[in-house]
Tab-separated table of C-alpha atoms and ligand atoms in Angstrom:
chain	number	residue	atom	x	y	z
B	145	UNK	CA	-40.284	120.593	-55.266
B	146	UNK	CA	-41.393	117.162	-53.142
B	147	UNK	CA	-43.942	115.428	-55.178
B	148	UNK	CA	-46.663	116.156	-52.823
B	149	UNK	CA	-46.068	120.027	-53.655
B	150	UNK	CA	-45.903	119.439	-57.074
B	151	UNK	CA	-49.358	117.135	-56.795
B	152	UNK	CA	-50.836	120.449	-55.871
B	153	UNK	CA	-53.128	121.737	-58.355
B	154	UNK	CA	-52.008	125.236	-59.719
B	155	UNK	CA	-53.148	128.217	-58.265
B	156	UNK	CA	-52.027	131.878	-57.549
B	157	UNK	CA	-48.485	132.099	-55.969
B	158	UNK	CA	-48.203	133.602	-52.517
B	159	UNK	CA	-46.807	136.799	-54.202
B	160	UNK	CA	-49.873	137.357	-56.114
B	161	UNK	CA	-52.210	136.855	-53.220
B	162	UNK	CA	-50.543	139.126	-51.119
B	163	UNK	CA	-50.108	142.063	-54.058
B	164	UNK	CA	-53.756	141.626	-54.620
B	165	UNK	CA	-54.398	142.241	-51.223
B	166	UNK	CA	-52.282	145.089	-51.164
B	167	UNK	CA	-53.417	146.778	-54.197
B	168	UNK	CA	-56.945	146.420	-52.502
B	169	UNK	CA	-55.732	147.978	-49.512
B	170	UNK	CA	-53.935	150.578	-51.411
B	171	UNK	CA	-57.134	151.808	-52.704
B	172	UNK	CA	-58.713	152.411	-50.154
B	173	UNK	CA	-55.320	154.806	-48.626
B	174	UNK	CA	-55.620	158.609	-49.945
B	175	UNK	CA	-54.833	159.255	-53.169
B	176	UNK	CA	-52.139	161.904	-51.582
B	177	UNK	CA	-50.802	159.071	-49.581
B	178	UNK	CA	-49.835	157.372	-53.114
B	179	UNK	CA	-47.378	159.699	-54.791
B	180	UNK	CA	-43.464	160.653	-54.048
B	181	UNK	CA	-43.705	164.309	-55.026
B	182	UNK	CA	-43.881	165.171	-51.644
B	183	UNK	CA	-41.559	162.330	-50.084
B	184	UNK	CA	-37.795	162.492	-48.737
B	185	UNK	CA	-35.855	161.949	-51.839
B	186	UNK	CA	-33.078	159.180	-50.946
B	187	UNK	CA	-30.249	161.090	-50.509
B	188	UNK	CA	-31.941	162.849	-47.620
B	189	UNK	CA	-33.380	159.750	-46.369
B	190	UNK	CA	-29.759	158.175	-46.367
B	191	UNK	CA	-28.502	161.146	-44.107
B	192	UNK	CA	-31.210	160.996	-42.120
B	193	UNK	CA	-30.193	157.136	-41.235
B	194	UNK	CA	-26.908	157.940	-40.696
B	195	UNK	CA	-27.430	160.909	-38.720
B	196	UNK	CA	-29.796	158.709	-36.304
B	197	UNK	CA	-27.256	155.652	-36.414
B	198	UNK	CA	-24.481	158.496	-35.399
B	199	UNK	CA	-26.845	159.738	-32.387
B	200	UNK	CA	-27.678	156.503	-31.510
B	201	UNK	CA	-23.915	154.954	-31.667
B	202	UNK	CA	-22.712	157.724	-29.106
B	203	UNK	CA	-25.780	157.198	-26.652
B	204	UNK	CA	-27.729	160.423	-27.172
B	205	UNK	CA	-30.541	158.855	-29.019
B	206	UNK	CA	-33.437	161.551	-29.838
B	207	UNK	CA	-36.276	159.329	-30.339
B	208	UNK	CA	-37.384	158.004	-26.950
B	209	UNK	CA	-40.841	158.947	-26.235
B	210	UNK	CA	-42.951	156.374	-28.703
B	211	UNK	CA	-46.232	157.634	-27.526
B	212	UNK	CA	-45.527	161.703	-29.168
B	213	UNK	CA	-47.941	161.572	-31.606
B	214	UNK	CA	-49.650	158.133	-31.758
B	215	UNK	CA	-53.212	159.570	-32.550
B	216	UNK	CA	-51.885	161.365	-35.353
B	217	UNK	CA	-49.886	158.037	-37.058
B	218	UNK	CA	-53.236	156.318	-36.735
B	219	UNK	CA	-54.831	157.956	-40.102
B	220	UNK	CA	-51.806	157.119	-42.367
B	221	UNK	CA	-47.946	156.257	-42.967
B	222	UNK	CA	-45.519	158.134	-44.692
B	223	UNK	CA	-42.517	155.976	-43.751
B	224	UNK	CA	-38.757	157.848	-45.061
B	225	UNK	CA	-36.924	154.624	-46.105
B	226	UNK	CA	-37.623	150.649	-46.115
B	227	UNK	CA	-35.013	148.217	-44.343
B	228	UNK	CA	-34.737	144.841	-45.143
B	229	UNK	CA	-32.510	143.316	-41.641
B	230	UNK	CA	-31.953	140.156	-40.659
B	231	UNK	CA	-34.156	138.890	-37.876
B	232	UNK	CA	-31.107	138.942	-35.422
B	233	UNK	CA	-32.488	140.018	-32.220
B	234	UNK	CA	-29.623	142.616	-31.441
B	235	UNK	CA	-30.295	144.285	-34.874
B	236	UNK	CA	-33.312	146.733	-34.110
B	237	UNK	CA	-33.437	149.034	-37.209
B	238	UNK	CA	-35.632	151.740	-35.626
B	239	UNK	CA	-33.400	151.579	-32.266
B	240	UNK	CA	-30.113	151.618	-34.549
B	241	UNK	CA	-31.413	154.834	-36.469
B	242	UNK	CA	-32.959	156.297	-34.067
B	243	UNK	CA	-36.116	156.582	-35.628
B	244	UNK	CA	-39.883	156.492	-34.301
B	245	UNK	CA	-42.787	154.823	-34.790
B	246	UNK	CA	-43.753	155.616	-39.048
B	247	UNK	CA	-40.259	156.305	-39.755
B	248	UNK	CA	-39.001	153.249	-41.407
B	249	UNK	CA	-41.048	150.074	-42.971
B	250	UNK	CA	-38.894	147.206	-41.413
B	251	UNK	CA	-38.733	143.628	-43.421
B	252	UNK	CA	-36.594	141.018	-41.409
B	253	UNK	CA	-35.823	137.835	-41.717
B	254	UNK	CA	-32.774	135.673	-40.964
B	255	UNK	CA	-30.026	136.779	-43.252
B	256	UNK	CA	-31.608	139.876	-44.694
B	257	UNK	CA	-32.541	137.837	-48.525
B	258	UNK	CA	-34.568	139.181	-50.727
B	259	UNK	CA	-37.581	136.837	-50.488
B	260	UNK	CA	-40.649	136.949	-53.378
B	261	UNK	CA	-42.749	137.947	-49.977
B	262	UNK	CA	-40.011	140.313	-48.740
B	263	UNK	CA	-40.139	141.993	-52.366
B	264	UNK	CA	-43.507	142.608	-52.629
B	265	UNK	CA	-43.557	143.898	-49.271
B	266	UNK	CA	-40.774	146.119	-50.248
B	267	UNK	CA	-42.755	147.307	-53.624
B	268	UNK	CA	-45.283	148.214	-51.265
B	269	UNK	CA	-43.880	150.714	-49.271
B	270	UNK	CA	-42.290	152.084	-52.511
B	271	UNK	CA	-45.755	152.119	-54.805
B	272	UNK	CA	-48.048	153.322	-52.262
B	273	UNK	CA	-46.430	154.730	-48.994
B	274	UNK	CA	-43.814	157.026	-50.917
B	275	UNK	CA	-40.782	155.572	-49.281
B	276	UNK	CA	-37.845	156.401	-52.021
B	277	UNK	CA	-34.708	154.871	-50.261
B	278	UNK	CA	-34.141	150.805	-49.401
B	279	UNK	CA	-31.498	150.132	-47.600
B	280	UNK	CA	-30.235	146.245	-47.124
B	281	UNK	CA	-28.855	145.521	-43.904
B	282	UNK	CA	-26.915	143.162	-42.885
B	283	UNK	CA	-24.694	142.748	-39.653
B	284	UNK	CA	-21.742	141.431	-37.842
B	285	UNK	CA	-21.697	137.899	-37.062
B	286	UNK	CA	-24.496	136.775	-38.488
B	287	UNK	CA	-25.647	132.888	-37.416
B	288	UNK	CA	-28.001	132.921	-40.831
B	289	UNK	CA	-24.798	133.193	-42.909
B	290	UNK	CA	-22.390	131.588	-40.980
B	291	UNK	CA	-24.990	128.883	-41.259
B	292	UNK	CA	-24.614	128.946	-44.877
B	293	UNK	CA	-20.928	129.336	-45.289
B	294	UNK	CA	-20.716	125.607	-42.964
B	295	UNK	CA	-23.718	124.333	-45.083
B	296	UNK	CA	-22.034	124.897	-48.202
B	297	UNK	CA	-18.308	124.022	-47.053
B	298	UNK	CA	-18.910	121.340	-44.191
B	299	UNK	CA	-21.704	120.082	-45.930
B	300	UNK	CA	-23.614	120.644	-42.736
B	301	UNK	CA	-27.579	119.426	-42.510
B	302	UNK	CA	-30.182	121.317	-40.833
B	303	UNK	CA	-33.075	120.630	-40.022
B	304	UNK	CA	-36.750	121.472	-40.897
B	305	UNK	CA	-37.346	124.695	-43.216
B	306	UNK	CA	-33.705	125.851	-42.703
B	307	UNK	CA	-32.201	124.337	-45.596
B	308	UNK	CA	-34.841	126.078	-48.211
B	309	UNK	CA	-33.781	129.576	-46.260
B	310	UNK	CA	-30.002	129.338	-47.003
B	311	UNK	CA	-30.373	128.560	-50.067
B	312	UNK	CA	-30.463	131.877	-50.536
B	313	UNK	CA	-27.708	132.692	-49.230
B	314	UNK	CA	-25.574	129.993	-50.388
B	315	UNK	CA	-24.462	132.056	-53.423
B	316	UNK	CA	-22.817	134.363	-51.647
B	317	UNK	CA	-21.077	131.831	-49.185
B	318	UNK	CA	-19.652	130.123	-51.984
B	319	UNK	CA	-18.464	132.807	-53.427
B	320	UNK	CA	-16.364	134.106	-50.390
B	321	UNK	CA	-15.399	130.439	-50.056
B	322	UNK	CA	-13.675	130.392	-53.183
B	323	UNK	CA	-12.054	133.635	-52.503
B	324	UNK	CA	-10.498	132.600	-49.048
B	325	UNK	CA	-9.607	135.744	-46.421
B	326	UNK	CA	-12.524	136.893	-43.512
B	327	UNK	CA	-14.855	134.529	-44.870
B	328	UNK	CA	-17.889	135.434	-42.535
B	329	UNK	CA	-17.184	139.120	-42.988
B	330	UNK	CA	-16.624	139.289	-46.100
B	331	UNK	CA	-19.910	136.850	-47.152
B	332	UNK	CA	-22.090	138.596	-45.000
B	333	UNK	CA	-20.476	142.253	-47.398
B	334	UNK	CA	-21.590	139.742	-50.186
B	335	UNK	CA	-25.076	139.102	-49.102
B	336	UNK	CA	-25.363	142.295	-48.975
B	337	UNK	CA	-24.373	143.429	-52.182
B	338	UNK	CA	-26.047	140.326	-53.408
B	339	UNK	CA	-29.414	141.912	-52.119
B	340	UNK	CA	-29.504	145.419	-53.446
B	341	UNK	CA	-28.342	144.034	-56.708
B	342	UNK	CA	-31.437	141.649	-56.427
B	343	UNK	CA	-33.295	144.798	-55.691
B	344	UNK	CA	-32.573	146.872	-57.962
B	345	UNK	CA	-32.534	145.099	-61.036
B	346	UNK	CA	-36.570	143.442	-59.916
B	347	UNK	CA	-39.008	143.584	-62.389
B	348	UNK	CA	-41.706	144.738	-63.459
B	349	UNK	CA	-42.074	147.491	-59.976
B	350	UNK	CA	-38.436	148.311	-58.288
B	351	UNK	CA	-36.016	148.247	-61.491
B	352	UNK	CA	-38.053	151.256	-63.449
B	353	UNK	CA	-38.114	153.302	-60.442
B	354	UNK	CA	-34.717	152.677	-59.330
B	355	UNK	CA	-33.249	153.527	-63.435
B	356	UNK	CA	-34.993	156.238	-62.779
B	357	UNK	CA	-33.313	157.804	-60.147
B	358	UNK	CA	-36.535	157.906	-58.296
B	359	UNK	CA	-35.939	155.308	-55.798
B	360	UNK	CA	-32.315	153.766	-54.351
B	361	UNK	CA	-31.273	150.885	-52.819
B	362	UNK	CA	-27.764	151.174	-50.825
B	363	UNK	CA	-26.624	148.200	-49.033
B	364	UNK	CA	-24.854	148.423	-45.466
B	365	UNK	CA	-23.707	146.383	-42.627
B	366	UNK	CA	-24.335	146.945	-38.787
B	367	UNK	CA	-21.287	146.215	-36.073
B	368	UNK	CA	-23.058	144.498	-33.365
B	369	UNK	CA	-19.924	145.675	-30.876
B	370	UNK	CA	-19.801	149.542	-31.523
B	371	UNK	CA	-23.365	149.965	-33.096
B	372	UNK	CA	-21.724	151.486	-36.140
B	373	UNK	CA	-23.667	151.486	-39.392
B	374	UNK	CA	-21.398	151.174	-42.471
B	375	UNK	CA	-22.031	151.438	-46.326
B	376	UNK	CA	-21.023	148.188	-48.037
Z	182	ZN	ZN1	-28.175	137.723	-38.994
């Protein structure tokens, strides 16, 4: 922390803000809207994604007409599964599973990290919209961690806010690095798995529920060239 940070006088972290806020909003959804006893369990919700990646993949997409239903969406969300993707722009989740509009509560940012914003996004959509399945997803190529992999072993600088972001993904560069082999594949695999472990083991709201059974988090990686959605 730069001493002007730490100057700061103490206050409530960005995470609690925005939970407070979305508590407050959560009260005033329907109760109805709350609980998963009428949600797609995650199995279901992880065929669903790959059935849509499969129809999407071979160019016979079934979700094209966004406006089917807009009126209806407007009183509430019951979104099927959460997706934390990188920012990429030729990573669209909802294009990529062929989903519409309410399908899927999309987090992104570059390099698909679990971020203390990202999670309590993610808690969100699992403690008050029903959604029962996360899936982290990275991709092929990705600049974020090729950044990181040539920050950690070139000892590249960036500039601006660039070097606080890989940081988070450092860990999983390094590791690869030490390994040797596809190094970009295989830490971008790593981020991955780096993610849903980060997931699943949060406390106090994600690890319970995922323990459970209740709730899962998979990990998976997209192929930019073929479109192709893969479990890591
Ligand atoms: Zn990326």
């Amino acid at each position: 922390m730069c001493d002007i940070c730490s100057a700061t006088p103490p206050g409530p972290s960005r995470r609690s803000v925005l939970v407070g806020g979305l508590a407050a909003l959560a009260a005033s959804l329907p109760l109805g809207a709350l609980g998963s006893e009428d949600s797609v369990d995650p199995e279901s919700a992880l065929q669903r994604l790959l059935d849509g990646n499969a129809r999407y993949a071979s160019g016979t997409r079934a979700n094209t007409d966004f406006s089917v239903g807009r009126a209806q969406r407007a009183l509430t969300q019951r979104p099927f599964a959460a997706i934390l993707s990188c920012a990429d722009s030729r990573v669209s989740p909802e294009l990529a599973f062929d989903q519409g509009p309410g399908d899927l509560f999309v987090v992104r940012l570059a390099g698909n990290f679990v971020s203390e914003d990202g999670l309590a996004s993610l808690e969100y959509a699992v403690n008050f919209l029903g959604t029962r399945l996360i899936m982290v997803l990275g991709h092929s190529n990705c600049g974020a961690v090729d950044a990181a992999i040539k920050v950690v072993r070139d000892k590249v600088e960036l500039p601006g806010h660039l070097p606080e972001m890989l940081r988070e993904i450092n860990p999983a560069a390094e590791t690869v690095l030490a390994a040797g082999g596809d190094i970009l594949g295989t830490a971008i695999t790593e981020n991955v798995r780096l993610g849903v472990q980060s997931l699943a083991t949060s406390q106090p709201s994600l690890a319970p529920r995922v323990g459970a059974g209740d709730v899962q988090v998979v990990g998976a990686v997209y192929d930019l060239a073929t479109g192709r959605v893969g479990l890591a």
